[in-house]
Coordinates of C-alpha atoms in Angstrom, one line a residue:
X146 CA -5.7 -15.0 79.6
X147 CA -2.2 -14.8 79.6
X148 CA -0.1 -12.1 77.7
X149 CA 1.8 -13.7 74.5
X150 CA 3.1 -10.6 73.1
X151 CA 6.7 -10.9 73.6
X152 CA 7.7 -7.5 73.6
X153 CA 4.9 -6.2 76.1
X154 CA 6.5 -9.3 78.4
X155 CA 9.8 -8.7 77.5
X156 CA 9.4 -5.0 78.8
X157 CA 7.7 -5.8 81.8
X158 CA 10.8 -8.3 82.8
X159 CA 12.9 -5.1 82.0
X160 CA 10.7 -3.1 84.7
X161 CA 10.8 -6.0 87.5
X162 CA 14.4 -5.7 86.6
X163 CA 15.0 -2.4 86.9
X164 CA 12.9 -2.7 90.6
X165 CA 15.3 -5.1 91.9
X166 CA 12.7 -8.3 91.7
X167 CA 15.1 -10.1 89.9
X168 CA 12.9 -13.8 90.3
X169 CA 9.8 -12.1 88.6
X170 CA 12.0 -10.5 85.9
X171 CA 13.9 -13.6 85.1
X172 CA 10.3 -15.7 84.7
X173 CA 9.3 -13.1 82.9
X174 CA 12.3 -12.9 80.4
X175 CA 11.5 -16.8 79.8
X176 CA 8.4 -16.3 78.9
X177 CA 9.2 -13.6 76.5
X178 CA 12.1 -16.2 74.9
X179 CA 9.5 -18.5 74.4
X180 CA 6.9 -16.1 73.1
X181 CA 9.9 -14.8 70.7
X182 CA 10.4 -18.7 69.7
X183 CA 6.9 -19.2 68.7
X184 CA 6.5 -15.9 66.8
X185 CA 9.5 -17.4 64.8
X186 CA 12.1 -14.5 65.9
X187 CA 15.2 -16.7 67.2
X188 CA 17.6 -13.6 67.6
X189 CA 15.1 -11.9 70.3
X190 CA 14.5 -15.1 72.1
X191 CA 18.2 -15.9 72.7
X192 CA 18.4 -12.2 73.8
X193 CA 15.6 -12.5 76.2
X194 CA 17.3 -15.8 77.7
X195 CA 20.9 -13.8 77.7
X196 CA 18.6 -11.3 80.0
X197 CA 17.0 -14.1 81.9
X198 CA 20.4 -15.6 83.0
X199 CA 21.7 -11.9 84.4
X200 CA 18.5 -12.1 86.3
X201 CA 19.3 -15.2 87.7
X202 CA 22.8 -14.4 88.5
X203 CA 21.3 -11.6 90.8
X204 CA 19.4 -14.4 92.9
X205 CA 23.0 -16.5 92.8
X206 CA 20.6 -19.4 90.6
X207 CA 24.2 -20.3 88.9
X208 CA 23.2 -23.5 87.3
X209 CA 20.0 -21.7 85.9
X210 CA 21.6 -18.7 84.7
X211 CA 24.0 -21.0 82.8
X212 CA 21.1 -23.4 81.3
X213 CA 19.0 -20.0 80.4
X214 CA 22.2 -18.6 78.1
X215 CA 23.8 -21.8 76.6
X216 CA 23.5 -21.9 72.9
X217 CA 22.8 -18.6 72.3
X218 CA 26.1 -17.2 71.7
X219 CA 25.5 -20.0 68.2
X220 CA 22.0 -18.2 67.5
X221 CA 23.7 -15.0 67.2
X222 CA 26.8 -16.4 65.4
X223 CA 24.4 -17.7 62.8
X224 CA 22.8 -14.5 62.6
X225 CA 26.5 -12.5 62.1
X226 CA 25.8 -10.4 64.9
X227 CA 29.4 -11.1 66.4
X228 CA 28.4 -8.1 69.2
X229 CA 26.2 -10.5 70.7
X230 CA 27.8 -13.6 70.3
X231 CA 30.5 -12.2 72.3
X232 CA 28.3 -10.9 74.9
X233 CA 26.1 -14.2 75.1
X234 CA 29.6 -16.1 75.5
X235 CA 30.8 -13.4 78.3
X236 CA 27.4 -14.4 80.1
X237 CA 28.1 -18.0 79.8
X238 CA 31.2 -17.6 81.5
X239 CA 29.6 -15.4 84.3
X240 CA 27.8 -18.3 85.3
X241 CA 30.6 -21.0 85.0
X242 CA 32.6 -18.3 87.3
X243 CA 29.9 -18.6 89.8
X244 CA 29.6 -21.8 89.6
X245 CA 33.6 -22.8 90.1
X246 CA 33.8 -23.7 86.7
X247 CA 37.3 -21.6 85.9
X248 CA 38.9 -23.6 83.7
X249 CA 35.9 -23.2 81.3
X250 CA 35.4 -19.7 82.6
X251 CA 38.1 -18.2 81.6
X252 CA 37.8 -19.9 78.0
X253 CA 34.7 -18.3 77.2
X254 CA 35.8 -15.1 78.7
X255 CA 38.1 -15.4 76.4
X256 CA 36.4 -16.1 73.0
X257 CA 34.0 -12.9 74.4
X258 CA 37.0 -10.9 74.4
X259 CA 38.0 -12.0 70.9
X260 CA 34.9 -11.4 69.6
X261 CA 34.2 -8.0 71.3
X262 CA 37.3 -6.4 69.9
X263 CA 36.2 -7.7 66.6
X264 CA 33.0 -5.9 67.2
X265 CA 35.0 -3.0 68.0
X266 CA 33.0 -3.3 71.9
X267 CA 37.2 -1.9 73.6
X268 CA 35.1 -0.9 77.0
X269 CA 33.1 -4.4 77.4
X270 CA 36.2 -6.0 76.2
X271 CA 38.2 -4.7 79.0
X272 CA 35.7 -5.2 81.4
X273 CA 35.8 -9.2 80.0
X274 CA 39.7 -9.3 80.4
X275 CA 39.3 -7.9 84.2
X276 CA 37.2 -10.6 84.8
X277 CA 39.8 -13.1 83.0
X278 CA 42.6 -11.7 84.9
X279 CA 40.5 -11.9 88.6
X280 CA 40.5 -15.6 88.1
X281 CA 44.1 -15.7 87.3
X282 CA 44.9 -13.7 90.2
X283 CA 42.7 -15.2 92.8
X284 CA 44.1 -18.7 91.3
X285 CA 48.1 -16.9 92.4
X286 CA 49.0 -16.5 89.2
X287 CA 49.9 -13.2 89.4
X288 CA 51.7 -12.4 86.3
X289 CA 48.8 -14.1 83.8
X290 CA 46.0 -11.9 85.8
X291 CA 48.6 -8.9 85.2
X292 CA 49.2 -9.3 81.8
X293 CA 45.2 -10.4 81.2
X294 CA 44.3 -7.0 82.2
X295 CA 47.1 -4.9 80.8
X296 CA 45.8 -7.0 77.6
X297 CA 42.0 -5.8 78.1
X298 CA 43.4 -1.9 78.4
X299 CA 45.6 -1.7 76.1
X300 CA 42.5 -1.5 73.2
X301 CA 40.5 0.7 74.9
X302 CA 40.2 4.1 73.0
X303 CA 38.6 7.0 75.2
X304 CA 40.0 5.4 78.6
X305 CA 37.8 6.0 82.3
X306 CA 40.1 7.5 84.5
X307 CA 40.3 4.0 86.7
X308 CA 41.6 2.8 83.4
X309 CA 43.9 5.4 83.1
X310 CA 45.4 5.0 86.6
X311 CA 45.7 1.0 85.8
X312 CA 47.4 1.6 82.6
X313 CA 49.9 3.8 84.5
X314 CA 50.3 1.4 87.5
X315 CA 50.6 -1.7 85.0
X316 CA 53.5 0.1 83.3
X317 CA 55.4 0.7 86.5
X318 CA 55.8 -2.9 87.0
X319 CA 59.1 -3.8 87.7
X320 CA 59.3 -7.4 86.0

């Protein structure tokens, strides 16, 4: 008989994950969505596809990772829980990253960011707007992938010292 309580599967995804079996965890994170989605609990099964696509990013199953998360960045918006909504879109755009998809990429990074800082998330914002201002940069435009990440720094409250040292190098610019 197979297990159908979602939050005994939904941690057992969370161990494979933590193992490194990446392909076991992101079945098992499905299976937990849909377990989630029968009990009637919408909010835990989009989370438990938000998990599933990371999973699949790790085995470089793009297309996957970007079916497993669409649509539940509007779960969470429904729900108010902007937090998530920002971090569902920031997955979305992961996988449209991977899969080539900039343009669209760097839109949802984007609305993440948004949202994060509404959410009052400065450090996963800033990691958002370095991934915003990668594309920009590996695209040649220079300037935009500057100013992307002076943009996600410049909220961040208690600042790493690699932020630090960015901050400082992005204010030496000589433009």
């Amino acid at each position: 008989m197979t297990e159908t309580n979602p939050k005994l599967i939904a941690d057992q995804a969370s161990e494979r994950y933590q193992e490194g079996d990446f392909e076991q965890a992101a079945r098992l994170f499905s299976e937990a969505a849909q377990a989630y989605q029968e009990a009637g609990n919408a909010i835990d099964a989009a989370e438990m596809r938000n998990n599933q696509s990371v999973a699949l990013l790790q085995i470089d199953d793009f297309q996957g990772a970007l079916d497993a998360v669409l649509e539940t960045d509007v779960v969470f918006a429904e729900a108010g829980d902007i937090r998530r909504q920002g971090l569902a879109l920031g997955n979305q755009a992961a996988a449209l990253e991977e899969l080539k998809r900039l343009d669209e990429a760097v839109e949802r990074y984007q609305a993440s960011a948004d949202l994060l800082e509404k959410a009052g998330e400065d450090q996963m914002r800033a990691l958002v707007m370095q991934s915003v201002a990668w594309i920009y940069i590996k695209r040649g435009k220079f300037f935009e992938g500057l100013f992307a990440m002076n943009s996600g720094l410049s909220g961040v409250k208690n600042p790493t010292l690699k932020q630090k040292i960015l901050r400082t190098l992005l204010k030496l610019r000589t433009w």
